[in-house]
Short mmCIF file of C-alpha atoms in Angstrom, two decimals:
data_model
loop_
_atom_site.label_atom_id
_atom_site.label_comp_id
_atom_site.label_asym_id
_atom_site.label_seq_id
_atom_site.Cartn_x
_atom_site.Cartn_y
_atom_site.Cartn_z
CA UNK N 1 -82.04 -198.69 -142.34
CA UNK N 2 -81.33 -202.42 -142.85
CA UNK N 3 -77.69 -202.91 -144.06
CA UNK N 4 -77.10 -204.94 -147.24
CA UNK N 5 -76.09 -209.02 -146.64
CA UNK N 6 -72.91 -209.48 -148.78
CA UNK N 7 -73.35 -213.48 -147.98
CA UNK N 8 -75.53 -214.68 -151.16
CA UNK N 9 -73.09 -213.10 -153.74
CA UNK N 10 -69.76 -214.42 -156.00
CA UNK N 11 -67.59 -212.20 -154.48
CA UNK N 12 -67.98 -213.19 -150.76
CA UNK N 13 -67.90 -217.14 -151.58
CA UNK N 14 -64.74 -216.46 -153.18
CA UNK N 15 -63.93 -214.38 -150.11
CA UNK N 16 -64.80 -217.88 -147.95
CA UNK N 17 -62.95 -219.79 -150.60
CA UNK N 18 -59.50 -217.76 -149.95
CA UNK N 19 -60.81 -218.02 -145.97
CA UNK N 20 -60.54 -221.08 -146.18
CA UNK N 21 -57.52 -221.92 -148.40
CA UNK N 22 -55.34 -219.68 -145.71
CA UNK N 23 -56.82 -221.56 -143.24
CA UNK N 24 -56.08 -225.35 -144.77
CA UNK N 25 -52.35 -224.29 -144.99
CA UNK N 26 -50.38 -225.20 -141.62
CA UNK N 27 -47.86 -223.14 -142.83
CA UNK N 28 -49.77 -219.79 -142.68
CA UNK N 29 -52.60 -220.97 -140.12
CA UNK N 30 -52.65 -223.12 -137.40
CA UNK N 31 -55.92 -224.21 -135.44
CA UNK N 32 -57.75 -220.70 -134.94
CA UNK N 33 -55.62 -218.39 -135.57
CA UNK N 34 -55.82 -215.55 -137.83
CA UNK N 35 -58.14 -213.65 -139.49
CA UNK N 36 -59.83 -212.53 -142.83
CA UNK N 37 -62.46 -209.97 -143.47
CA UNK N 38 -64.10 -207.80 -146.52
CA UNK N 39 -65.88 -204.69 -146.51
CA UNK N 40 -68.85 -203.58 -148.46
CA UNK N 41 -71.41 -200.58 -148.39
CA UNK N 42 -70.19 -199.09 -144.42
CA UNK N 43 -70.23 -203.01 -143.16
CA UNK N 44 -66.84 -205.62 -142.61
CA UNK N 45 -67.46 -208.97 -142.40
CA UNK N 46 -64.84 -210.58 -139.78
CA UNK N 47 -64.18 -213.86 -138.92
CA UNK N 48 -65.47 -214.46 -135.13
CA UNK N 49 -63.48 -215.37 -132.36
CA UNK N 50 -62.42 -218.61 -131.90
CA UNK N 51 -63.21 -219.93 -134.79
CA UNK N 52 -61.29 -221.79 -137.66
CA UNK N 53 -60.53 -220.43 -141.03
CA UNK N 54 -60.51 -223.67 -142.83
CA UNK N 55 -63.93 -224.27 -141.66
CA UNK N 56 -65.20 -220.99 -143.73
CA UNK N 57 -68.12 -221.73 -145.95
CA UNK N 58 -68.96 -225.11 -144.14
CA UNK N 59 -69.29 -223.22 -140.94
CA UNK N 60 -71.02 -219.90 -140.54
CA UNK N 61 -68.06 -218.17 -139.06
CA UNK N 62 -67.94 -214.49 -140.39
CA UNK N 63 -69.16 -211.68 -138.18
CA UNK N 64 -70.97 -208.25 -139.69
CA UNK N 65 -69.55 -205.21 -138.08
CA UNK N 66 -70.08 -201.55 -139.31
CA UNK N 67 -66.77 -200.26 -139.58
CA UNK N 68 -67.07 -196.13 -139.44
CA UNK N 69 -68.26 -196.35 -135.93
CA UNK N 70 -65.34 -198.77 -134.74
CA UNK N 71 -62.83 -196.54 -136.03
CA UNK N 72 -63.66 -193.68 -134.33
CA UNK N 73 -64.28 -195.59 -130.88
CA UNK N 74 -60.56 -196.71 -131.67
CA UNK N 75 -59.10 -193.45 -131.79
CA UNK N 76 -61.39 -191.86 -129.24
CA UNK N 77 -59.46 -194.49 -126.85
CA UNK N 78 -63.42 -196.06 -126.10
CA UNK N 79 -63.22 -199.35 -124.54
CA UNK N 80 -65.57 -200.61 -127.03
CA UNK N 81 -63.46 -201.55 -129.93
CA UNK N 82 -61.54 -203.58 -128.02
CA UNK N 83 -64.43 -206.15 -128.36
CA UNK N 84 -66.24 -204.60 -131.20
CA UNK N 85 -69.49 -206.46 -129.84
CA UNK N 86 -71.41 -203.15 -129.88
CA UNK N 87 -70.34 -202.69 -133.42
CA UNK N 88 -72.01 -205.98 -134.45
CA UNK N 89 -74.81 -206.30 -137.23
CA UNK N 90 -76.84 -207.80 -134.79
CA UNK N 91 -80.13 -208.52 -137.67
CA UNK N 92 -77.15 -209.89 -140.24
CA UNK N 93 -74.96 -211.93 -137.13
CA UNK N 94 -76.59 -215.03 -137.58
CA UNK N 95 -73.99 -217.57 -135.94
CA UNK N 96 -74.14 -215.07 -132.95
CA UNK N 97 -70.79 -215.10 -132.15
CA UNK N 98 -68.00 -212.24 -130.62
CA UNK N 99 -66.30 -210.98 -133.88
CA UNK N 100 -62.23 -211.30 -133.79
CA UNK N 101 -60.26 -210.13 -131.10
CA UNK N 102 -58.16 -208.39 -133.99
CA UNK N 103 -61.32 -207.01 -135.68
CA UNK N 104 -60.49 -203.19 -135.01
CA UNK N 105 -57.04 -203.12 -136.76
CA UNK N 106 -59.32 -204.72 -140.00
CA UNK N 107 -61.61 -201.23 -139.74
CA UNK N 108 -58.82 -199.40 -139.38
CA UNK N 109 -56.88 -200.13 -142.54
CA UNK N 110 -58.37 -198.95 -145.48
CA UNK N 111 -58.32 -202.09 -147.94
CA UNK N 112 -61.98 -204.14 -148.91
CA UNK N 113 -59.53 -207.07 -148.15
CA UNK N 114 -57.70 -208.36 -145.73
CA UNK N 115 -56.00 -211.73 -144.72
CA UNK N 116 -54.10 -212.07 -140.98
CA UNK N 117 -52.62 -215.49 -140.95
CA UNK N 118 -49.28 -216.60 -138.41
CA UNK N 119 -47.16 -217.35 -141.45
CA UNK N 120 -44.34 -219.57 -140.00
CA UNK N 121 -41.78 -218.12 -142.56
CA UNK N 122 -43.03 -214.44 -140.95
CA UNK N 123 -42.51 -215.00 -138.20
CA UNK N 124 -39.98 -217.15 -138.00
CA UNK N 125 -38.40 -214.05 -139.52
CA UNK N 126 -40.17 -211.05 -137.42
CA UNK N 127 -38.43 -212.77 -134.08
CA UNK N 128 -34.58 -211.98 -135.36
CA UNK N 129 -32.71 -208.98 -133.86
CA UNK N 130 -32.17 -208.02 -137.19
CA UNK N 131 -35.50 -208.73 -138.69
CA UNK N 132 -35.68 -205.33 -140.31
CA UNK N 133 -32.54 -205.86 -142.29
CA UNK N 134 -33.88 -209.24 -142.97
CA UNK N 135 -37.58 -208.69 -144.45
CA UNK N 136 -36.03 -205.74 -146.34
CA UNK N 137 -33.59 -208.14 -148.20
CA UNK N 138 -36.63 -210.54 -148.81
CA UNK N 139 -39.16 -208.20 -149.60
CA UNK N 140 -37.05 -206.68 -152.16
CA UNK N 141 -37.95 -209.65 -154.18
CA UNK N 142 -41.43 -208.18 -154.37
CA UNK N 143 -40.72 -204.61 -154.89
CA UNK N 144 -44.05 -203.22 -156.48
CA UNK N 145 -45.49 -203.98 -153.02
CA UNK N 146 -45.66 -201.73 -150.41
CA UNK N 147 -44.74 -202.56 -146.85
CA UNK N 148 -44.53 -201.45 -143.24
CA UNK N 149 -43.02 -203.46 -140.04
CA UNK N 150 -45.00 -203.38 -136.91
CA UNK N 151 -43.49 -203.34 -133.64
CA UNK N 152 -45.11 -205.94 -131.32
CA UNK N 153 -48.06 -205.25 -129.35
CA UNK N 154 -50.70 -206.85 -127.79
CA UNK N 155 -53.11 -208.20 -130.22
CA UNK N 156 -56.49 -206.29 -129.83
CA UNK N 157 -56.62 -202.10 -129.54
CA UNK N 158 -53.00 -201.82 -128.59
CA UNK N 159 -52.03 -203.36 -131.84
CA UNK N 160 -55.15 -201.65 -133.72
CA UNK N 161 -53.44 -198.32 -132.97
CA UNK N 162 -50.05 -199.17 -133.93
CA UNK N 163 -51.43 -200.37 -136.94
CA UNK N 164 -53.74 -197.33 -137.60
CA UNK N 165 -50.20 -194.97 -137.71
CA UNK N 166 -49.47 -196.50 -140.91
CA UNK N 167 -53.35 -197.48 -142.18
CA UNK N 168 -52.99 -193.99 -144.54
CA UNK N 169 -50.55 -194.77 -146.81
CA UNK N 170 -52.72 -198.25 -147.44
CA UNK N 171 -49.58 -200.77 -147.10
CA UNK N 172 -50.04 -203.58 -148.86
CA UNK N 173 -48.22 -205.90 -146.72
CA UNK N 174 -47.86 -205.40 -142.98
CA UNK N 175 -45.10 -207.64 -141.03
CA UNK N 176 -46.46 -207.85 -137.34
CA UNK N 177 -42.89 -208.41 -135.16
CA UNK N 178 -43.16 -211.35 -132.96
CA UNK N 179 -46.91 -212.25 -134.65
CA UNK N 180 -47.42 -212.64 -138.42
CA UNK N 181 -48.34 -211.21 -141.69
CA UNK N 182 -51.30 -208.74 -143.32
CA UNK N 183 -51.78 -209.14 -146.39
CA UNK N 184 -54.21 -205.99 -148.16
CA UNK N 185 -56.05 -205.50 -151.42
CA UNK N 186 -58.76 -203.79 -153.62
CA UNK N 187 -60.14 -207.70 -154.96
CA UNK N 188 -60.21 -211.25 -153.26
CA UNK N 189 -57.96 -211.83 -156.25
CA UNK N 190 -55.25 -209.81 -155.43
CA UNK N 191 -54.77 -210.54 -151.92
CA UNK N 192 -54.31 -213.86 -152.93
CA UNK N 193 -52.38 -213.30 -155.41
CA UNK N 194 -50.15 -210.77 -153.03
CA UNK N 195 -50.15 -213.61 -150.78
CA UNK N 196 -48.64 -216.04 -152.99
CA UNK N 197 -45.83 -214.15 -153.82
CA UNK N 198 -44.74 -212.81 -150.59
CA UNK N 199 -45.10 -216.09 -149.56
CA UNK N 200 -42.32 -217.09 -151.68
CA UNK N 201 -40.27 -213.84 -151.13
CA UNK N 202 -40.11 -214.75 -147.34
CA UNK N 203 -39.91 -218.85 -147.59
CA UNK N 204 -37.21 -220.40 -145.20
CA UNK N 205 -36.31 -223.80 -145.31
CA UNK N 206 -36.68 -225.86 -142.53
CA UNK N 207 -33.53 -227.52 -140.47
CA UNK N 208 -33.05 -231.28 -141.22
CA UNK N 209 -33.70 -232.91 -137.69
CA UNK N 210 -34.21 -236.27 -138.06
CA UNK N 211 -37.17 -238.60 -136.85
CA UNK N 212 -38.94 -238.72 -133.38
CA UNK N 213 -38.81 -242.40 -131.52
CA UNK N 214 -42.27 -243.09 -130.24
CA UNK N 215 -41.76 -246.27 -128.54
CA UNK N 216 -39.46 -244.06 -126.37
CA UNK N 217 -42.07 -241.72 -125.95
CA UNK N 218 -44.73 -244.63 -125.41
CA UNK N 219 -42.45 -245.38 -122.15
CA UNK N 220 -41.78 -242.15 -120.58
CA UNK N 221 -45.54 -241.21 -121.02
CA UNK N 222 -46.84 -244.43 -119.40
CA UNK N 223 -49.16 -243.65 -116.37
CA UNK N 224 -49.16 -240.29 -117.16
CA UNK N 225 -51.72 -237.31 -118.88
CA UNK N 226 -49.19 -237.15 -121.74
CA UNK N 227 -48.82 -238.82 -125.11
CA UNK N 228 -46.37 -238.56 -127.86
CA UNK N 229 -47.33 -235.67 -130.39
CA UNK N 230 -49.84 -236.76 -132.59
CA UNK N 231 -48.16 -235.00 -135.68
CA UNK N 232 -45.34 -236.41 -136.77
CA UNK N 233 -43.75 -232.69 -137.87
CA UNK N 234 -44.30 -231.46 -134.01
CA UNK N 235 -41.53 -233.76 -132.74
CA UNK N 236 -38.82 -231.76 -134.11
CA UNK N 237 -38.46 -229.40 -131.57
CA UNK N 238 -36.88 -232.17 -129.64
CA UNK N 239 -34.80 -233.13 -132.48
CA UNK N 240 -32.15 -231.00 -132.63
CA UNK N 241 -29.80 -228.98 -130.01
CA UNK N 242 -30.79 -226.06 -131.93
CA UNK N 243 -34.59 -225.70 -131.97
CA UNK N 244 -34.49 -226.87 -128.31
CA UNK N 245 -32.20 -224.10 -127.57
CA UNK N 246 -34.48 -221.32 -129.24
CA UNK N 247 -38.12 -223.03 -128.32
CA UNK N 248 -36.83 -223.02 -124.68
CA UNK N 249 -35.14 -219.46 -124.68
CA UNK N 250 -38.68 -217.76 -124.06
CA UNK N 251 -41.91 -216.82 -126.16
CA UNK N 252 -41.96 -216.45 -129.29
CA UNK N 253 -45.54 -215.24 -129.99
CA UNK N 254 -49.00 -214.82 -128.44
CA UNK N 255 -50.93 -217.90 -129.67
CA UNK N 256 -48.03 -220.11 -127.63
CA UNK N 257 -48.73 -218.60 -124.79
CA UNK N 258 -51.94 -218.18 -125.33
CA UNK N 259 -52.78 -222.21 -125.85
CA UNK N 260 -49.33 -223.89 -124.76
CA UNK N 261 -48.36 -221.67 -121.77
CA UNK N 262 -45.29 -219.93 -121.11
CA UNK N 263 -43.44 -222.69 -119.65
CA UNK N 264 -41.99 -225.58 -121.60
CA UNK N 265 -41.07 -228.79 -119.31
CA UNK N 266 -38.18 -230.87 -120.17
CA UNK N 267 -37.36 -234.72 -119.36
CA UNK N 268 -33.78 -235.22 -118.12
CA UNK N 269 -31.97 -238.81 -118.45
CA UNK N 270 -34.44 -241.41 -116.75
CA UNK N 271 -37.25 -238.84 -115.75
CA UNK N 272 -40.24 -240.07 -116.54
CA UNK N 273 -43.51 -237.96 -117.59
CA UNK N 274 -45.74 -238.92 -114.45
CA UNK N 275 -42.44 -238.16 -112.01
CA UNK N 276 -42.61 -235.03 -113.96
CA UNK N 277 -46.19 -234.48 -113.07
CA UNK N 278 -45.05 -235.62 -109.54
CA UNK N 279 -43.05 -233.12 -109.01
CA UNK N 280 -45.15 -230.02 -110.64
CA UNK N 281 -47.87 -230.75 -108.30
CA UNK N 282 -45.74 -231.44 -104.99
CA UNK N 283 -44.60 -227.74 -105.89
CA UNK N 284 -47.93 -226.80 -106.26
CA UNK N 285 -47.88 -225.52 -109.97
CA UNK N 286 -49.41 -226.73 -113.01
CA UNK N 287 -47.52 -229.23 -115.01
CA UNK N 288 -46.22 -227.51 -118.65
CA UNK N 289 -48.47 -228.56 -121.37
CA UNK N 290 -45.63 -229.72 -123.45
CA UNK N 291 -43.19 -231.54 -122.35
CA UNK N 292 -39.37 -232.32 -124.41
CA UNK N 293 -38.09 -235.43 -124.21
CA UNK N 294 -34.53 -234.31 -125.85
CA UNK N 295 -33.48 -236.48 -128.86
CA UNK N 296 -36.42 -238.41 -128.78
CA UNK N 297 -39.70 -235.91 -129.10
CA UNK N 298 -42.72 -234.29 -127.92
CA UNK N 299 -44.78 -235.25 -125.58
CA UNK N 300 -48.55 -233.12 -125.33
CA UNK N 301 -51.07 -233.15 -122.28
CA UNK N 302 -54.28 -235.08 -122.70
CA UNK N 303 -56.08 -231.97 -121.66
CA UNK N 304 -55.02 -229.89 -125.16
CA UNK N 305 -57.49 -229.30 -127.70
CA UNK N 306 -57.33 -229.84 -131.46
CA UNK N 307 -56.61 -226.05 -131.47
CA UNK N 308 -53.84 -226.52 -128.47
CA UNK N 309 -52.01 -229.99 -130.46
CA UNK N 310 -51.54 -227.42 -133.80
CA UNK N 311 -49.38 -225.38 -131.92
CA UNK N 312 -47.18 -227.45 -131.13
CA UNK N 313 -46.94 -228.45 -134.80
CA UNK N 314 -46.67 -223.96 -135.12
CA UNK N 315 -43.68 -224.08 -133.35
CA UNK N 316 -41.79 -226.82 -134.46
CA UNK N 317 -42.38 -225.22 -137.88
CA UNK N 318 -40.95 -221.65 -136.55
CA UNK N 319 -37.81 -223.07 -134.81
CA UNK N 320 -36.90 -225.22 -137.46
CA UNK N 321 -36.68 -222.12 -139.22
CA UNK N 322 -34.18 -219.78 -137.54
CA UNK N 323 -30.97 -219.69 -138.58
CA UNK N 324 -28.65 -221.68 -136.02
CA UNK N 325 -26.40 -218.01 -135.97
CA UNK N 326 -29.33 -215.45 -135.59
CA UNK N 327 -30.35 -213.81 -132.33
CA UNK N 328 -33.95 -214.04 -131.24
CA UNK N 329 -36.13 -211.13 -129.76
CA UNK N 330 -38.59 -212.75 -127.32
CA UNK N 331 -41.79 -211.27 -125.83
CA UNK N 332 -41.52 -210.08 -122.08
CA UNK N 333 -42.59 -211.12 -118.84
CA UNK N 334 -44.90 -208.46 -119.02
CA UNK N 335 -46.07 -209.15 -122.81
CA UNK N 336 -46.97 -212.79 -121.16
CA UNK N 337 -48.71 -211.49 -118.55
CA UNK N 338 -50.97 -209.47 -120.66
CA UNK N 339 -51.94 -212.34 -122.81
CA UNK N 340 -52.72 -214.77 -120.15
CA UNK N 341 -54.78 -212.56 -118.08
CA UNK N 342 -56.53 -211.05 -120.90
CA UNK N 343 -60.22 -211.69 -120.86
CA UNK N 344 -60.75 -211.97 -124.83
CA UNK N 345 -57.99 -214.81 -125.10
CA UNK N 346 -59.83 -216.64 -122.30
CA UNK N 347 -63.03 -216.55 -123.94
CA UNK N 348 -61.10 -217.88 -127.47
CA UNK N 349 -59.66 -220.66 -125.40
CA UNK N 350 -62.96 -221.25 -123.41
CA UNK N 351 -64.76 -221.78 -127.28
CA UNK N 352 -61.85 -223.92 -128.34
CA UNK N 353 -62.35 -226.30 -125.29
CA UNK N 354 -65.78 -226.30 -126.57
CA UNK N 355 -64.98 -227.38 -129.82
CA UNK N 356 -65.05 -230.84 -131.30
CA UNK N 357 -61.09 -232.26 -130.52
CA UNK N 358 -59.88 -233.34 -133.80
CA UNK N 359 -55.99 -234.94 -133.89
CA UNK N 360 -53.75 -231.89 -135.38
#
């Protein structure tokens, strides 16, 4: 039986519309991360792997899955809805493309709608030691919603099924620890309006750091595969003792591993970036992809994406945001690990070094 095509209707153009207003925000999306999707008639459209929210409706980036089917691979433990490739509409999937990584937590909760973004208020918040204490004081503000705090897992099934303990009593808001934000309603409308508002429930202002010098960073970079940060908002990392203290204290999240690695190199006094490079290489390891050149900015390898640059910009954003007092909760050596050698984050990286580089 051919399943119905939601695409030529009002209600999924104003599901690309809110796709791609998420998406356009670098403070709720950055490069490809997160993920929307709507259900309709046994079938979830998800966006696909890889690919950028703010590009929905110019790009053909949603994925038809049937959802009944990749629930009950998820809780049967079937290796399949880790992928959700077998679930695919394959007659309807006309950009041909893997759906989301996160696609079977999307089946699992109950809503028609759904928006995943990496928030940098969330998490900026879901990384404190007392984060629970925290969102409850914040989401207080918002108290006709329902919510539920997720303890960090790896994105994909492991997450999915941490997620599906809490998918019956249909949260409306799900904080993901160390990850981000779902946000879950009957009507495109509501989600965004949901959105909105816990958007200004969990809004953090950002610490004052001051302005990057680039004709430093011009110097130390000569002769080297680095160049000074091509947003002007990513420098701040470097700005202040502060956000250098908590960007270098670990990971804070899977897309920074994921695209920036787990290592973050610093410049002493003098150093330059190609004695830097020097040096990683005579050790036989690969030189960080970012490099802080304390008091004076960011510095980015040539070889980053459009999709790698942004996070930079992500995490100057989330460390400009924790309080100067607060203890932070990092992911493990073993969470790292995971991410790194996890085949579904090398195939989103291999489609983002396929993309067109645009300066983020």
């Amino acid at each position: 039986m051919t399943k119905p095509d939601l695409r030529d209707t009002e209600l999924f153009r104003d599901f690309l519309r809110l796709t791609s207003q998420i998406g356009s925000d670098i403070l709720k999306t950055q490069g490809a991360g997160g993920n929307t999707s709507i259900k309709s008639d046994g079938v979830m459209w998800v966006k696909a792997s890889g690919t950028w929210l703010s590009r929905a409706g110019a790009e053909d980036i949603m994925v038809p899955v049937v959802v009944d089917p990749l629930i009950a691979a998820l809780r049967e433990g079937d290796p399949r809805a880790e992928k959700s490739t077998d679930f695919v509409v394959s007659e309807l999937n006309s950009s041909g493309l893997r759906p989301s990584i996160e696609t079977s937590f999307h089946a699992a909760l109950k809503s028609p709608v759904i928006a995943h973004y990496h928030c940098v208020n969330a998490i900026a918040l879901a990384v404190l030691e007392d984060r629970e204490t925290e969102f409850a004081r914040r989401m207080s503000a918002v108290s006709d919603l329902s919510w539920v705090a997720i303890p960090y897992r790896r994105p994909g099934t492991p997450l999915a099924r941490e997620i599906e303990r809490s998918a019956s009593s249909m949260p409306d808001v799900l904080i993901l620890f160390n990850h981000g934000i779902i946000v879950c309603g009957s009507t495109v409308e509501e989600v965004a309006d949901r959105i909105n508002r816990v958007t200004k429930a969990l809004s953090c202002p950002p610490r004052n750091s001051g302005s990057p010098d680039i004709d430093a960073l011009d110097r130390v970079a000569k002769n080297s595969g680095y160049h000074p940060a091509r947003d002007g908002e990513s420098h701040s990392t470097a700005l202040s003792d502060t956000n250098r203290r908590i960007a270098l204290g670990g990971s804070l999240y899977p897309d920074h591993v994921i695209f920036l690695g787990t290592e973050i190199g610093v410049l002493s006094e003098g150093q330059s970036a190609a004695d830097l490079e020097a040096s990683s290489h005579r050790e036989g390891r690969e030189a960080p992809k970012m490099l802080i050149v304390p008091d004076k900015g960011v510095l980015l390898s040539s070889t980053l994406t459009a999709g790698g640059e942004v996070m930079a910009r992500c995490l100057a954003e989330v460390v400009g945001r924790i309080p100067e007092e607060k203890s932070v909760v990092y992911l493990s050596n073993d969470d790292e690990y995971e991410l790194t050698h996890w085949e579904a984050e090398q195939y989103r990286q291999a489609l983002d070094r396929g993309s067109e580089r645009r300066p983020a």
